[in-house]
């Protein structure tokens, strides 16, 4: 049973070309998981939908993105988490 909204650290990190995070959703609701560059531009949308209470895995394949630092942002029910991702090519 999922008790709280949480976001795992990305693994692997640094990464090339893909990294994975796990997200726990305690109750059904709208979830968004987005990746932004450091200037705030959206570079990947991993989730943007209503989801049931469960644990989810998301993988970002950054084949086409340049090396650098990125922010993964997960939001649910007014709560948010951010994780720094380092892409090394």
PDB file of C-alpha atoms in Angstrom:
ATOM      1  CA  UNK A   1       0.000   0.000   0.000  1.00  0.00           C
ATOM      2  CA  UNK A   2       1.361   3.384  -1.008  1.00  0.00           C
ATOM      3  CA  UNK A   3       1.164   5.796   1.927  1.00  0.00           C
ATOM      4  CA  UNK A   4       2.644   8.993   0.536  1.00  0.00           C
ATOM      5  CA  UNK A   5       3.642  10.740  -2.655  1.00  0.00           C
ATOM      6  CA  UNK A   6       7.343  10.202  -3.236  1.00  0.00           C
ATOM      7  CA  UNK A   7       9.961  10.295  -5.950  1.00  0.00           C
ATOM      8  CA  UNK A   8      13.092   8.136  -5.901  1.00  0.00           C
ATOM      9  CA  UNK A   9      16.528   9.315  -6.900  1.00  0.00           C
ATOM     10  CA  UNK A  10      17.235   8.773 -10.584  1.00  0.00           C
ATOM     11  CA  UNK A  11      19.282   5.697 -11.458  1.00  0.00           C
ATOM     12  CA  UNK A  12      21.755   5.744 -12.985  1.00  0.00           C
ATOM     13  CA  UNK A  13      22.778   9.378 -12.438  1.00  0.00           C
ATOM     14  CA  UNK A  14      24.961  10.622 -14.120  1.00  0.00           C
ATOM     15  CA  UNK A  15      23.552   8.731 -17.085  1.00  0.00           C
ATOM     16  CA  UNK A  16      23.852   8.104 -20.825  1.00  0.00           C
ATOM     17  CA  UNK A  17      21.503   7.797 -22.600  1.00  0.00           C
ATOM     18  CA  UNK A  18      18.654   6.896 -20.221  1.00  0.00           C
ATOM     19  CA  UNK A  19      17.781   7.116 -16.542  1.00  0.00           C
ATOM     20  CA  UNK A  20      14.869   5.815 -14.461  1.00  0.00           C
ATOM     21  CA  UNK A  21      12.910   7.099 -11.455  1.00  0.00           C
ATOM     22  CA  UNK A  22      10.177   5.522  -9.353  1.00  0.00           C
ATOM     23  CA  UNK A  23       7.111   7.479  -8.303  1.00  0.00           C
ATOM     24  CA  UNK A  24       4.644   6.512  -5.568  1.00  0.00           C
ATOM     25  CA  UNK A  25       1.089   7.864  -5.862  1.00  0.00           C
ATOM     26  CA  UNK A  26      -1.011   7.380  -2.668  1.00  0.00           C
ATOM     27  CA  UNK A  27      -4.455   8.138  -4.156  1.00  0.00           C
ATOM     28  CA  UNK A  28      -5.841   8.435  -7.660  1.00  0.00           C
ATOM     29  CA  UNK A  29      -5.226  11.874  -9.109  1.00  0.00           C
ATOM     30  CA  UNK A  30      -3.465  13.937 -11.739  1.00  0.00           C
ATOM     31  CA  UNK A  31       0.269  13.315 -11.970  1.00  0.00           C
ATOM     32  CA  UNK A  32       2.837  15.140 -14.053  1.00  0.00           C
ATOM     33  CA  UNK A  33       6.460  14.138 -14.515  1.00  0.00           C
ATOM     34  CA  UNK A  34       8.437  16.556 -16.672  1.00  0.00           C
ATOM     35  CA  UNK A  35      12.094  17.145 -17.511  1.00  0.00           C
ATOM     36  CA  UNK A  36      13.363  20.711 -17.889  1.00  0.00           C
ATOM     37  CA  UNK A  37      16.697  22.181 -18.880  1.00  0.00           C
ATOM     38  CA  UNK A  38      18.297  24.751 -16.595  1.00  0.00           C
ATOM     39  CA  UNK A  39      16.696  27.648 -18.482  1.00  0.00           C
ATOM     40  CA  UNK A  40      13.271  26.206 -17.626  1.00  0.00           C
ATOM     41  CA  UNK A  41      12.387  24.854 -21.068  1.00  0.00           C
ATOM     42  CA  UNK A  42      10.413  21.619 -21.131  1.00  0.00           C
ATOM     43  CA  UNK A  43      12.524  18.935 -22.829  1.00  0.00           C
ATOM     44  CA  UNK A  44      10.540  15.770 -22.012  1.00  0.00           C
ATOM     45  CA  UNK A  45       7.052  14.902 -20.780  1.00  0.00           C
ATOM     46  CA  UNK A  46       7.148  11.529 -19.019  1.00  0.00           C
ATOM     47  CA  UNK A  47       3.633  11.703 -17.556  1.00  0.00           C
ATOM     48  CA  UNK A  48       0.694  14.093 -17.620  1.00  0.00           C
ATOM     49  CA  UNK A  49      -2.432  12.120 -16.761  1.00  0.00           C
ATOM     50  CA  UNK A  50      -4.768  10.868 -14.076  1.00  0.00           C
ATOM     51  CA  UNK A  51      -3.238   7.823 -12.408  1.00  0.00           C
ATOM     52  CA  UNK A  52      -4.434   5.308  -9.861  1.00  0.00           C
ATOM     53  CA  UNK A  53      -2.744   4.826  -6.496  1.00  0.00           C
ATOM     54  CA  UNK A  54       0.320   2.701  -7.254  1.00  0.00           C
ATOM     55  CA  UNK A  55       4.067   2.701  -7.805  1.00  0.00           C
ATOM     56  CA  UNK A  56       5.251   3.714 -11.253  1.00  0.00           C
ATOM     57  CA  UNK A  57       8.564   3.671 -13.088  1.00  0.00           C
ATOM     58  CA  UNK A  58       9.480   6.303 -15.641  1.00  0.00           C
ATOM     59  CA  UNK A  59      12.446   6.175 -17.970  1.00  0.00           C
ATOM     60  CA  UNK A  60      13.836   9.218 -19.761  1.00  0.00           C
ATOM     61  CA  UNK A  61      15.763   8.353 -22.901  1.00  0.00           C
ATOM     62  CA  UNK A  62      17.872  11.454 -23.599  1.00  0.00           C
ATOM     63  CA  UNK A  63      19.345  10.276 -26.920  1.00  0.00           C
ATOM     64  CA  UNK A  64      18.656  13.599 -28.617  1.00  0.00           C
ATOM     65  CA  UNK A  65      19.417  15.919 -25.671  1.00  0.00           C
ATOM     66  CA  UNK A  66      22.806  17.608 -25.233  1.00  0.00           C
ATOM     67  CA  UNK A  67      25.041  16.786 -22.271  1.00  0.00           C
ATOM     68  CA  UNK A  68      24.338  18.824 -19.164  1.00  0.00           C
ATOM     69  CA  UNK A  69      22.233  19.245 -16.053  1.00  0.00           C
ATOM     70  CA  UNK A  70      18.457  18.754 -16.146  1.00  0.00           C
ATOM     71  CA  UNK A  71      15.664  18.962 -13.585  1.00  0.00           C
ATOM     72  CA  UNK A  72      13.049  16.251 -13.297  1.00  0.00           C
ATOM     73  CA  UNK A  73       9.871  17.640 -11.708  1.00  0.00           C
ATOM     74  CA  UNK A  74       7.049  15.432 -10.421  1.00  0.00           C
ATOM     75  CA  UNK A  75       3.771  16.998  -9.241  1.00  0.00           C
ATOM     76  CA  UNK A  76       0.657  15.530  -7.642  1.00  0.00           C
ATOM     77  CA  UNK A  77      -2.136  17.034  -5.490  1.00  0.00           C
ATOM     78  CA  UNK A  78      -0.314  20.309  -4.920  1.00  0.00           C
ATOM     79  CA  UNK A  79       2.921  18.576  -3.919  1.00  0.00           C
ATOM     80  CA  UNK A  80       6.079  18.553  -5.962  1.00  0.00           C
ATOM     81  CA  UNK A  81       9.520  17.015  -6.022  1.00  0.00           C
ATOM     82  CA  UNK A  82      12.533  17.922  -8.123  1.00  0.00           C
ATOM     83  CA  UNK A  83      15.599  15.838  -8.860  1.00  0.00           C
ATOM     84  CA  UNK A  84      18.778  16.946 -10.620  1.00  0.00           C
ATOM     85  CA  UNK A  85      19.867  14.765 -13.537  1.00  0.00           C
ATOM     86  CA  UNK A  86      23.308  14.848 -15.161  1.00  0.00           C
ATOM     87  CA  UNK A  87      23.552  13.672 -18.760  1.00  0.00           C
ATOM     88  CA  UNK A  88      27.124  12.832 -19.783  1.00  0.00           C
ATOM     89  CA  UNK A  89      27.674  11.877 -23.414  1.00  0.00           C
TER      90      UNK A  89
END
